[in-house]
Amino acid sequence: MGILETIKDPLDLKNVAAGDLPGLAAEIRDLLVSTVARTGGHLGPNLGVVELTIAMHRVFDSPRDRLLFDTGHQAYVHKLLTGRAGDFATLRQEGGLSGYPSRAESEHDVIENSHASTALSYADGLAKAFALRGETDRTAVAVIGDGALTGGMAWEALNNIAGRKDLPLIIIVNDNGRSYSPTIGGLASHLSTLRMTQRYEQALELVKDNLGRVPVIGPPLYETLHGVKKGLKDIFAPQVMFEDLGLKYVGPIDGHDEPAVEAALRRAKAYRGPVIVHVITHKGHGYAHAENHDEDCFHSPQPFDIVTGEERARPHSWTNVFSEEMVKIGAQREDVVAITAAMLHPTGLAAFAEAYPSRIYDVGIAEQHALTSAAGLALGGLHPVVAVYATFLNRAFDQLLMDVALHRLPVTVVLDRAGVTGDDGPSHNGMWDLSILQLIPGLSLAVPRDAVRLRELLAESVAIEDGPSVVRFPKGALPREIEAVGRLGEMDLLRAGDPDVLLVAVGPMAEICMDAAALLDAQGISATVVDPRWVKPLDEALVLAASAHKLVAVVEDGGRVGGVGDAVARMLRDADVDVPVRTFGIPQRFLDHAKRQKILTDIGLTGQDLARQITEAVARRSPVLERHPARQTQ
Ligand SMILES: Cc1ncc(C[n+]2csc(CCOP(=O)(O)OP(=O)(O)O)c2C)c(N)n1
Ligand SMILES: CC(=O)[C@@H](O)[C@H](O)COP(=O)(O)O
Ligand SMILES: [Mg+2]
């Protein structure tokens, strides 16, 4: 029996002999690699925190102490140590373990995240709550990566935490020098100076030796540690930064030396005030294919071959088309620059960066800054293209509204992973943008239905110079191309029908709308299909088209509340066109993780389901169909 099998609860881990911990770490790594090779997932980040997570659970008493993982993508080891090793094979599968902390899964999971840079704020609040309730024995512990530490919220939290010297709150900076790519910016340079210096090994030894000697209680202990640190301070300037913020600093600690991490955490815990423990780890540690993976150390690989490290081929995707197109646009337009929030490769901007290295800005995990910095670039005479995942744009709503749109600035935002993404669960689905973007005055919003339209609409978007434009597309493989049979204003007519139903197909929903139309035809219901291409502003031609039909059905891969369907209904109301409008989209709830296609099927976004629902709707409204109910069941 392996050691991991004996750990049903963190308490069991505390009883494992120190000499057995390297064996446990090796077991965990094997399980991480063999599982993620099959399921895909966040391998590199988790391989890097094996010893750190073991040490955390040996030192703290979860769930009485609260262990928080920023972003949450590196919580697999935590899951394994909190009674979920037996279920680990179900990772990221429908009904199985989530790829992030999940409150439904375990009392040891406190927050459900995946959006970076929030954990310190949660920890701040928890520590304040413990204090106010007199629960003085409890400690809030947050692990945050060097990447997540580039996010503005983390610094807002640090500022507050530094203001409350009485709160027992431990911030573990898991510094592996990388987000996906190497982490950028002044903070990253500070940290990397510390890591890269030739005297780093010497420093680790010095800290380790001194940690071994100091007593394990209270502030006097910290003063001893402080003395150690002051000694280091002479050698390394960068750590002064945290001290200058007023936060106690312990480190740097070799994050793969479990006893050293444990010792540092015990001392930090004993201090009973806010402490930063700076831990140096290697992303992908212990699996050579991850460690040597230049692009992102297997940050989140597809399923892969364990021996060769070769990932399952990714299909030609929307991201690839955007990537190619950006290089072309860059050649034609010297004023076009691009911004990524620490996701150069996943957003497809790497090719642009290679072609035009002076025109790419990686701003770190800082979507708010990305948008307002884009506004500045636009004020300076450039046309920025900001590429982010749709769900992360939520962060920067106010910046897009007030800093870009109010100033009518030419900024193009490109939203990848729009609509249902699936495997990453509720926080990753890009189901908010179609609703929140409808609120922004002067913003133009394009939704391409296929690769041809993505090229077309991206070109049209960067040509807009009097306000922001957005292009959004989903995760994964490109759909089949659907050619227009005509044009209605700016809209593409995909299928001409008689005046029964007008299907408004929002971008990639065109495919299922065409399927539905064919099925409806077989039921004797004629459907016209239009793709508006621009869902904001909506084309006036839609009013005329709608008034010529008995029912309008809008189909979108966004939340139903406030989305395109609602915009169409409002437009028709305002024009006094009295045609019923049905909206089909993502129900306004948090969707559990599952495969994207499975979720789309479950929520009725398939040709067959649409046809069924529209048939029912028509039947409810049409006297003809009511008189001939048999037609409904054909
Ligand atoms: C707000 C937000 N923007 C972007 C991302 C995408 N993202 C996920 S993990 C990651 C890098 C995280 O780096 P770090 O915090 O250093 O953790 P590591 O993976 O290196 O352990 C990024 C950019 C995100 N999760 N949240
Ligand atoms: C944690 C995070 O935000 C990313 O790592 C994300 O999970 C990647 O998603 P994709 O696999 O769709 O690029
Ligand atoms: Mg990192």
XYZ file of C-alpha atoms and ligand atoms in Angstrom:
674
model
C 0.000 0.000 0.000
C 1.340 3.406 -0.921
C 1.545 6.243 1.578
C -0.962 8.368 -0.302
C -3.624 5.705 0.127
C -3.299 6.024 3.892
C -4.060 9.725 3.823
C -7.794 10.246 4.092
C -7.493 13.535 5.909
C -4.726 16.089 6.549
C -4.499 14.706 10.080
C -3.141 11.454 8.609
C -0.447 13.427 6.848
C 0.774 14.858 10.112
C 1.491 11.312 11.279
C 3.644 10.410 8.284
C 7.281 10.102 9.327
C 9.475 12.857 7.933
C 11.638 10.226 6.261
C 8.632 8.987 4.256
C 7.737 12.364 2.816
C 10.013 12.181 -0.247
C 8.330 8.869 -1.109
C 4.911 10.480 -0.695
C 5.952 13.380 -2.933
C 7.073 10.904 -5.602
C 3.743 9.044 -5.394
C 1.848 12.287 -5.781
C 3.907 13.282 -8.809
C 3.306 9.909 -10.455
C -0.407 10.233 -9.918
C -0.461 13.805 -11.218
C 1.371 12.839 -14.386
C -0.563 9.644 -15.085
C -3.930 11.316 -14.472
C -3.371 14.553 -16.357
C -1.835 12.594 -19.257
C -5.325 11.153 -19.677
C -7.590 14.034 -18.685
C -5.569 17.124 -19.581
C -5.282 19.831 -16.947
C -2.907 21.976 -14.959
C 0.101 19.730 -14.654
C 3.099 22.079 -14.465
C 1.680 24.290 -11.686
C 0.790 21.259 -9.557
C 4.085 19.446 -10.012
C 5.673 22.608 -8.660
C 3.717 22.724 -5.396
C 3.932 19.134 -4.169
C 6.333 19.745 -1.273
C 4.785 23.121 -0.530
C 1.280 21.656 -0.205
C 2.512 18.772 1.941
C 4.222 21.258 4.247
C 1.105 23.448 4.424
C -1.080 20.570 5.520
C 1.463 19.405 8.082
C 1.810 22.816 9.654
C -1.741 24.161 9.531
C -4.982 22.585 10.685
C -7.364 22.737 7.768
C -10.278 23.375 7.812
C -9.905 25.280 11.124
C -7.072 27.171 9.491
C -8.125 28.306 6.049
C -5.861 27.375 3.137
C -6.535 29.373 -0.003
C -5.018 28.802 -3.426
C -4.896 31.826 -5.675
C -6.318 31.127 -9.117
C -6.958 27.609 -7.837
C -5.361 25.794 -10.768
C -2.625 24.438 -8.477
C -4.984 22.811 -5.947
C -4.707 19.219 -7.225
C -2.145 18.256 -4.565
C -4.388 19.819 -1.924
C -7.217 17.635 -3.227
C -5.035 14.538 -2.979
C -4.177 15.330 0.636
C -7.736 16.082 1.686
C -9.381 12.752 0.998
C -9.878 12.933 -2.737
C -7.026 10.749 -4.012
C -9.448 7.875 -4.638
C -11.547 10.059 -6.960
C -8.655 11.695 -8.712
C -9.163 9.624 -11.869
C -12.382 11.614 -12.419
C -10.526 14.930 -12.582
C -12.296 17.411 -14.877
C -14.780 14.764 -16.009
C -18.505 15.382 -15.788
C -19.686 14.474 -12.294
C -16.078 14.048 -11.158
C -13.577 16.260 -9.411
C -13.391 19.842 -10.549
C -10.094 21.242 -11.850
C -10.322 23.961 -9.192
C -11.223 24.101 -5.520
C -14.865 23.245 -5.076
C -16.908 23.859 -1.945
C -19.236 21.032 -2.888
C -16.305 18.621 -2.924
C -14.696 19.266 0.417
C -14.806 21.286 3.600
C -11.122 21.983 2.925
C -12.006 24.030 -0.174
C -12.888 27.493 0.950
C -13.058 29.484 -2.242
C -14.033 28.580 -5.780
C -11.853 30.526 -8.119
C -9.853 30.370 -11.355
C -9.770 34.124 -11.859
C -6.369 35.174 -10.560
C -5.233 37.512 -7.795
C -8.185 37.217 -5.412
C -6.857 34.978 -2.622
C -5.161 37.704 -0.605
C -8.382 39.661 -0.394
C -10.299 36.584 0.741
C -7.551 35.950 3.307
C -7.735 39.540 4.501
C -11.469 39.207 5.071
C -11.189 35.819 6.738
C -8.473 37.040 9.105
C -10.590 40.065 10.031
C -13.587 37.802 10.652
C -11.535 35.470 12.876
C -10.357 38.461 14.897
C -13.816 39.958 15.277
C -15.291 36.628 16.380
C -12.491 36.061 18.864
C -11.216 32.982 17.021
C -7.643 33.893 17.716
C -6.204 30.420 17.148
C -7.157 30.401 13.464
C -4.839 31.393 10.634
C -5.657 32.414 7.087
C -3.068 31.148 4.623
C -2.975 32.143 0.972
C -0.692 30.743 -1.716
C -0.194 33.124 -4.600
C 1.971 32.633 -7.699
C 4.414 35.217 -8.995
C 2.061 35.556 -11.972
C -1.051 36.160 -9.895
C 0.969 38.644 -7.879
C 1.089 40.881 -10.967
C -2.672 41.439 -10.652
C -3.813 44.738 -9.180
C -6.173 43.151 -6.679
C -3.275 41.360 -5.030
C -1.642 44.709 -4.357
C -4.833 46.245 -3.044
C -4.975 43.335 -0.612
C -1.307 43.660 0.362
C -1.879 47.301 1.155
C -4.724 46.399 3.492
C -2.967 43.424 5.018
C 0.078 45.514 5.788
C -2.230 47.897 7.639
C -3.337 45.223 10.138
C -0.244 44.027 11.976
C -2.422 42.127 14.461
C -3.924 39.648 12.011
C -2.406 36.173 11.697
C -2.292 35.911 7.950
C 0.329 34.094 5.928
C 0.998 34.851 2.309
C 3.037 32.188 0.554
C 4.508 33.581 -2.639
C 5.018 30.582 -4.892
C 7.670 32.014 -7.144
C 8.489 29.884 -10.183
C 9.324 32.808 -12.419
C 6.519 32.011 -14.794
C 2.914 32.756 -15.494
C 2.468 30.758 -18.704
C 5.577 32.436 -20.113
C 8.163 34.045 -17.845
C 6.396 36.582 -15.640
C 7.023 40.162 -16.739
C 7.396 43.554 -15.097
C 9.207 45.292 -12.312
C 8.024 42.903 -9.615
C 9.078 39.918 -11.702
C 12.521 41.446 -12.227
C 12.844 41.923 -8.496
C 11.970 38.331 -7.856
C 14.127 36.983 -10.642
C 17.138 38.982 -9.503
C 16.750 37.209 -6.234
C 16.413 33.819 -7.888
C 19.092 34.199 -10.479
C 21.874 35.602 -8.386
C 24.892 33.383 -8.069
C 24.587 33.711 -4.327
C 21.123 32.223 -4.203
C 22.252 28.777 -3.101
C 24.335 30.442 -0.440
C 21.294 32.373 0.710
C 19.118 29.285 0.907
C 21.691 27.608 3.090
C 21.932 30.656 5.294
C 18.158 30.834 5.803
C 17.879 27.097 6.348
C 20.646 27.087 8.946
C 19.166 29.988 10.807
C 15.625 28.638 10.654
C 16.929 25.449 12.196
C 18.318 27.297 15.177
C 15.577 29.698 16.163
C 12.941 28.890 18.800
C 9.431 28.203 17.554
C 7.340 30.789 19.359
C 5.927 34.252 18.825
C 7.360 37.613 17.908
C 10.727 37.071 19.590
C 11.193 34.261 17.127
C 10.326 36.566 14.281
C 12.864 39.077 15.444
C 15.421 36.310 15.185
C 14.203 35.536 11.719
C 14.226 39.208 11.011
C 17.882 39.213 11.943
C 18.468 36.465 9.420
C 16.636 38.422 6.851
C 18.510 41.615 7.605
C 21.647 39.636 6.956
C 20.256 38.545 3.624
C 19.122 42.042 2.923
C 22.730 43.042 2.654
C 23.193 40.442 -0.014
C 19.914 40.901 -1.871
C 18.095 44.134 -2.302
C 14.848 42.817 -3.889
C 13.219 41.418 -0.776
C 13.356 44.846 0.771
C 10.329 45.619 -1.337
C 7.963 43.562 0.840
C 9.570 44.899 3.997
C 9.075 48.436 2.792
C 5.397 47.702 2.444
C 5.463 46.886 6.125
C 5.117 43.136 5.726
C 7.313 40.634 7.515
C 9.309 38.581 5.045
C 10.676 35.051 5.338
C 12.734 33.638 2.508
C 13.780 32.755 0.002
C 12.991 29.127 0.750
C 13.709 26.247 -1.610
C 10.146 25.117 -2.261
C 11.208 21.576 -3.063
C 12.937 21.141 0.290
C 9.927 20.052 2.343
C 11.589 20.310 5.768
C 12.764 23.828 4.963
C 9.289 24.898 3.848
C 7.759 23.288 6.916
C 10.202 25.070 9.203
C 9.504 28.425 7.568
C 5.743 27.939 7.810
C 5.908 26.903 11.472
C 7.761 30.034 12.285
C 5.453 32.204 10.223
C 2.466 30.618 11.970
C 3.961 31.299 15.388
C 4.396 34.994 14.620
C 0.601 35.690 14.757
C 0.802 38.617 12.405
C 0.961 39.036 8.634
C 4.013 37.340 7.120
C 5.170 36.735 3.561
C 6.891 33.426 2.998
C 8.759 33.524 -0.297
C 9.133 30.061 -1.761
C 11.115 29.308 -4.919
C 9.736 26.416 -6.981
C 10.104 25.029 -10.482
C 7.054 24.726 -12.636
C 6.780 21.108 -13.799
C 9.251 19.886 -11.169
C 10.014 16.177 -11.368
C 8.693 15.494 -14.866
C 11.305 16.344 -17.458
C 8.884 16.952 -20.328
C 7.155 19.616 -18.264
C 10.306 21.147 -16.822
C 11.826 21.480 -20.304
C 8.691 22.675 -22.035
C 9.755 26.130 -23.236
C 6.370 27.561 -23.979
C 4.695 27.067 -20.593
C 6.154 24.086 -18.651
C 2.965 22.124 -19.363
C 0.813 24.764 -17.741
C -2.369 23.103 -19.021
C -1.597 20.430 -21.584
C -4.051 18.407 -23.584
C -3.877 14.677 -22.857
C -0.338 13.544 -23.680
C 1.942 10.556 -24.008
C 3.790 10.092 -20.713
C 6.930 8.685 -22.321
C 7.382 11.146 -25.174
C 5.549 14.066 -23.600
C 3.760 14.586 -26.895
C 0.383 16.280 -26.536
C -2.712 15.203 -28.441
C -2.894 17.417 -31.520
C -5.114 20.437 -31.088
C -7.586 21.051 -33.939
C -7.250 24.097 -36.180
C -8.972 26.622 -33.999
C -10.493 30.064 -33.882
C -7.368 31.138 -32.019
C -5.175 30.003 -34.938
C -7.186 32.073 -37.408
C -7.031 35.144 -35.174
C -3.302 34.592 -34.811
C -2.703 34.434 -38.582
C -4.919 37.413 -39.221
C -3.162 39.586 -36.662
C 0.141 39.045 -38.428
C -1.446 40.191 -41.701
C -3.080 43.201 -40.105
C 0.217 44.076 -38.437
C 1.898 44.177 -41.851
C -0.756 46.473 -43.283
C -1.155 48.752 -40.270
C 1.899 49.995 -38.425
C -0.321 51.654 -35.862
C -1.797 48.340 -34.740
C -0.280 47.093 -31.479
C -1.344 44.153 -29.326
C -1.794 43.589 -25.602
C -1.934 40.321 -23.713
C -2.599 39.807 -20.013
C 0.054 37.108 -19.459
C -1.414 34.854 -22.136
C 0.741 35.398 -25.200
C 0.494 31.853 -26.550
C -3.019 30.863 -25.446
C -4.533 33.956 -27.074
C -2.604 33.434 -30.304
C -0.602 36.647 -30.066
C 2.779 34.897 -30.065
C 3.035 35.064 -33.870
C 2.325 38.801 -33.819
C 4.939 39.209 -31.085
C 7.498 37.394 -33.163
C 6.729 39.417 -36.294
C 6.523 42.798 -34.546
C 8.394 42.515 -31.252
C 8.199 46.221 -30.520
C 4.416 46.284 -30.898
C 3.383 43.696 -28.307
C 2.783 44.397 -24.619
C 2.463 41.661 -22.034
C 1.020 43.506 -19.054
C 0.846 40.568 -16.626
C -2.407 39.264 -15.189
C -3.793 42.768 -15.268
C -6.879 43.022 -17.444
C -7.939 46.318 -15.901
C -4.579 47.863 -16.637
C -4.615 46.277 -20.106
C -7.742 48.201 -21.057
C -6.736 51.558 -19.657
C -3.220 51.185 -20.995
C -4.856 50.445 -24.362
C -6.795 53.671 -23.935
C -3.486 55.458 -23.423
C -1.996 53.846 -26.504
C -5.042 54.924 -28.481
C -4.761 58.463 -27.147
C -1.189 58.318 -28.360
C -2.293 57.601 -31.922
C -2.167 53.800 -32.030
C -4.843 51.159 -32.488
C -4.458 48.523 -29.757
C -5.899 45.046 -29.997
C -6.403 43.576 -26.528
C -6.741 39.793 -26.604
C -8.194 38.153 -23.488
C -10.391 35.191 -22.632
C -14.014 36.309 -22.524
C -14.521 35.501 -18.835
C -11.537 37.653 -17.835
C -12.964 40.735 -19.531
C -15.417 40.946 -16.607
C -12.499 42.309 -14.607
C -12.105 45.265 -16.909
C -15.702 46.304 -17.483
C -15.358 49.726 -15.906
C -12.125 50.405 -17.782
C -13.766 49.508 -21.089
C -16.812 51.613 -20.221
C -15.238 54.744 -18.786
C -11.638 54.801 -19.956
C -12.162 53.549 -23.508
C -15.801 54.001 -24.551
C -16.453 57.349 -22.850
C -13.390 58.670 -24.655
C -14.569 57.078 -27.944
C -11.159 55.493 -28.362
C -10.232 53.050 -31.110
C -9.464 49.951 -29.097
C -10.332 46.485 -30.374
C -10.942 43.795 -27.790
C -10.732 40.193 -28.954
C -12.482 37.664 -26.755
C -11.373 34.065 -27.061
C -13.148 31.248 -25.134
C -16.477 33.074 -25.474
C -19.542 30.959 -24.769
C -19.390 27.573 -23.096
C -15.841 26.387 -22.445
C -16.823 23.382 -20.330
C -13.904 21.573 -18.712
C -12.823 24.474 -16.521
C -16.209 24.840 -14.888
C -18.453 27.753 -13.958
C -15.884 30.509 -13.673
C -14.398 29.900 -17.100
C -17.513 29.902 -19.267
C -17.547 33.049 -21.372
C -21.231 33.614 -20.844
C -21.250 37.185 -19.590
C -19.762 39.345 -22.334
C -22.771 39.471 -24.673
C -24.801 40.891 -21.800
C -22.368 43.338 -20.239
C -21.139 44.683 -23.569
C -24.698 45.586 -24.598
C -24.555 48.253 -21.884
C -21.629 50.187 -23.318
C -22.520 53.224 -25.424
C -20.724 53.507 -28.730
C -19.254 50.015 -28.624
C -19.493 47.771 -31.693
C -19.710 44.040 -31.095
C -19.045 41.443 -33.768
C -19.696 37.717 -33.525
C -18.213 35.750 -36.440
C -19.847 32.446 -37.351
C -16.779 30.824 -38.935
C -13.178 31.412 -39.986
C -14.055 33.491 -43.052
C -16.239 35.795 -40.993
C -13.630 36.042 -38.242
C -11.124 37.396 -40.774
C -13.730 39.745 -42.209
C -15.026 41.078 -38.884
C -11.607 41.467 -37.328
C -10.586 43.618 -40.293
C -13.792 45.653 -39.968
C -13.213 46.054 -36.227
C -9.713 47.438 -36.474
C -11.037 49.854 -39.099
C -13.374 51.425 -36.508
C -11.667 54.569 -35.279
C -14.380 56.349 -33.299
C -14.934 53.952 -30.402
C -14.246 50.484 -29.076
C -14.963 47.333 -31.016
C -15.126 43.757 -29.807
C -14.858 40.465 -31.667
C -15.772 37.315 -29.748
C -15.387 33.644 -30.632
C -15.534 30.334 -28.801
C -13.013 27.765 -27.644
C -11.812 25.017 -29.883
C -12.251 23.729 -33.396
C -13.667 25.856 -36.174
C -17.140 25.014 -37.420
C -17.961 24.348 -41.060
C -18.151 27.461 -43.178
C -21.597 28.642 -44.116
C -21.896 30.922 -47.109
C -24.538 33.622 -47.219
C -27.261 33.364 -49.837
C -27.906 37.085 -49.671
C -27.560 40.211 -47.604
C -30.066 42.103 -45.481
C -28.365 45.401 -44.701
C -25.182 44.431 -42.844
C -26.581 41.018 -42.009
C -25.938 37.785 -43.859
C -28.991 35.925 -45.048
C -28.107 32.272 -44.628
C -31.411 30.740 -45.599
C -34.484 32.321 -47.122
C -37.835 31.065 -45.836
C -41.511 31.867 -45.917
C -42.953 34.001 -43.152
C -43.073 31.439 -40.354
C -39.963 31.786 -38.231
C -37.007 34.144 -38.370
C -33.978 32.517 -36.788
C -31.380 35.060 -35.703
C -28.178 33.049 -35.491
C -25.557 34.736 -33.351
C -22.184 33.844 -34.869
C -21.229 30.218 -34.349
C -24.843 29.376 -33.516
C -25.410 29.562 -37.286
C -24.541 25.901 -37.649
C -27.242 24.644 -35.287
C -29.700 27.199 -36.625
C -29.210 25.814 -40.127
C -29.701 22.302 -38.773
C -32.814 23.419 -36.927
C -34.160 25.135 -40.039
C -33.793 21.927 -42.029
C -35.618 19.964 -39.327
C -38.343 22.606 -39.103
C -38.780 22.415 -42.844
C -39.527 18.749 -42.469
C -42.259 19.737 -39.974
C -43.779 22.101 -42.475
C -42.434 25.178 -40.726
C -40.469 27.477 -42.923
C -37.505 29.247 -41.338
C -35.446 32.168 -42.513
C -31.952 32.246 -41.005
C -29.959 35.456 -40.649
C -26.566 36.056 -39.074
C -26.456 39.665 -37.865
C -22.597 39.606 -37.788
C -22.749 42.770 -35.652
C -24.926 42.253 -32.591
C -24.299 45.800 -31.413
C -25.487 47.970 -32.941
C -28.115 45.708 -34.428
C -28.972 46.356 -38.046
C -32.272 48.145 -38.666
C -32.927 45.616 -41.417
C -33.733 43.188 -38.639
C -36.922 45.108 -37.857
C -38.207 44.694 -41.359
C -37.215 41.050 -41.481
C -38.840 40.342 -38.114
C -42.082 42.058 -39.039
C -42.382 39.703 -42.001
C -42.394 36.615 -39.738
C -44.737 35.130 -37.140
C -42.019 34.304 -34.647
C -38.472 35.447 -34.057
C -36.024 33.087 -32.363
C -32.630 34.434 -31.307
C -29.945 31.839 -30.662
C -26.765 32.845 -28.821
C -23.995 31.186 -26.814
C -24.170 33.730 -24.024
C -26.261 34.169 -20.880
C -29.902 34.710 -21.806
C -30.317 37.688 -19.480
C -29.508 40.932 -21.223
C -27.949 39.240 -24.223
C -28.625 39.564 -27.931
C -32.098 38.069 -27.576
C -33.092 40.796 -25.172
C -31.532 43.422 -27.436
C -33.525 42.154 -30.415
C -36.747 42.102 -28.378
C -36.117 45.668 -27.216
C -35.390 46.830 -30.740
C -38.667 45.361 -32.003
C -40.623 46.807 -29.091
C -39.160 50.214 -29.753
C -40.156 49.916 -33.401
C -43.685 48.821 -32.403
C -43.246 45.526 -34.175
C -45.439 43.062 -32.388
C -43.765 39.758 -33.210
C -43.094 37.319 -30.385
C -39.395 36.836 -29.663
C -37.984 33.661 -28.123
C -34.394 33.669 -26.904
C -32.256 30.568 -26.752
C -28.964 30.816 -24.924
C -27.123 29.780 -21.801
C -29.379 29.648 -18.745
C -28.330 32.283 -16.229
C -26.743 29.950 -13.708
C -23.274 28.622 -12.890
C -22.736 25.521 -14.999
C -20.860 22.532 -13.622
C -17.831 21.337 -15.537
C -18.356 18.897 -18.386
C -17.367 18.647 -22.024
C -18.440 21.692 -24.007
C -20.576 19.675 -26.433
C -22.285 17.865 -23.568
C -23.174 21.152 -21.898
C -24.504 22.600 -25.148
C -26.666 19.496 -25.537
C -27.864 19.673 -21.933
C -28.932 23.296 -22.277
C -30.714 22.691 -25.537
C -28.293 24.403 -27.890
C -28.479 21.746 -30.602
C -30.260 21.829 -33.939
C -32.661 19.136 -32.822
C -33.597 20.769 -29.542
C -34.047 24.148 -31.156
C -36.288 22.645 -33.798
C -38.338 20.928 -31.106
C -38.730 24.046 -28.989
C -39.551 26.242 -31.956
C -42.085 23.740 -33.219
C -43.756 23.842 -29.813
C -43.680 27.625 -29.758
C -45.175 27.844 -33.219
C -47.806 25.291 -32.291
C -48.789 27.345 -29.261
C -49.262 30.403 -31.398
C -50.461 29.128 -34.766
C -54.182 28.435 -35.187
C -53.294 26.289 -38.191
C -51.022 24.046 -36.156
C -53.495 23.917 -33.302
C -56.096 22.615 -35.719
C -53.651 19.986 -37.004
C -51.737 18.830 -33.900
C -50.447 15.752 -35.754
C -48.003 18.011 -37.602
C -46.154 18.653 -34.372
C -45.210 15.059 -33.850
C -44.107 14.216 -37.354
C -7.908 37.271 -14.123
C -7.199 36.159 -14.813
N -6.528 36.403 -15.960
C -5.890 35.406 -16.600
C -5.904 34.140 -16.107
C -5.245 33.001 -16.873
N -4.197 32.371 -16.108
C -4.398 31.251 -15.420
S -3.070 30.717 -14.597
C -2.152 32.012 -15.200
C -0.711 32.132 -14.820
C -0.557 32.031 -13.330
O 0.779 32.212 -12.960
P 1.149 32.030 -11.457
O 0.196 32.737 -10.588
O 2.570 32.409 -11.308
O 0.947 30.487 -11.183
P 1.797 29.264 -11.747
O 0.944 28.646 -12.811
O 3.090 29.759 -12.258
O 1.948 28.371 -10.577
C -2.917 32.835 -16.015
C -2.439 34.017 -16.709
C -6.631 33.927 -14.916
N -6.753 32.725 -14.388
N -7.249 34.942 -14.296
C -6.306 28.747 -14.873
C -6.597 29.385 -16.146
O -7.247 30.368 -16.171
C -6.080 28.840 -17.410
O -4.971 28.064 -17.213
C -7.136 28.078 -18.147
O -7.569 26.980 -17.431
C -6.684 27.633 -19.469
O -7.768 27.385 -20.271
P -7.564 26.806 -21.751
O -7.128 25.385 -21.564
O -8.900 26.931 -22.395
O -6.528 27.630 -22.411
Mg 4.292 31.333 -11.483
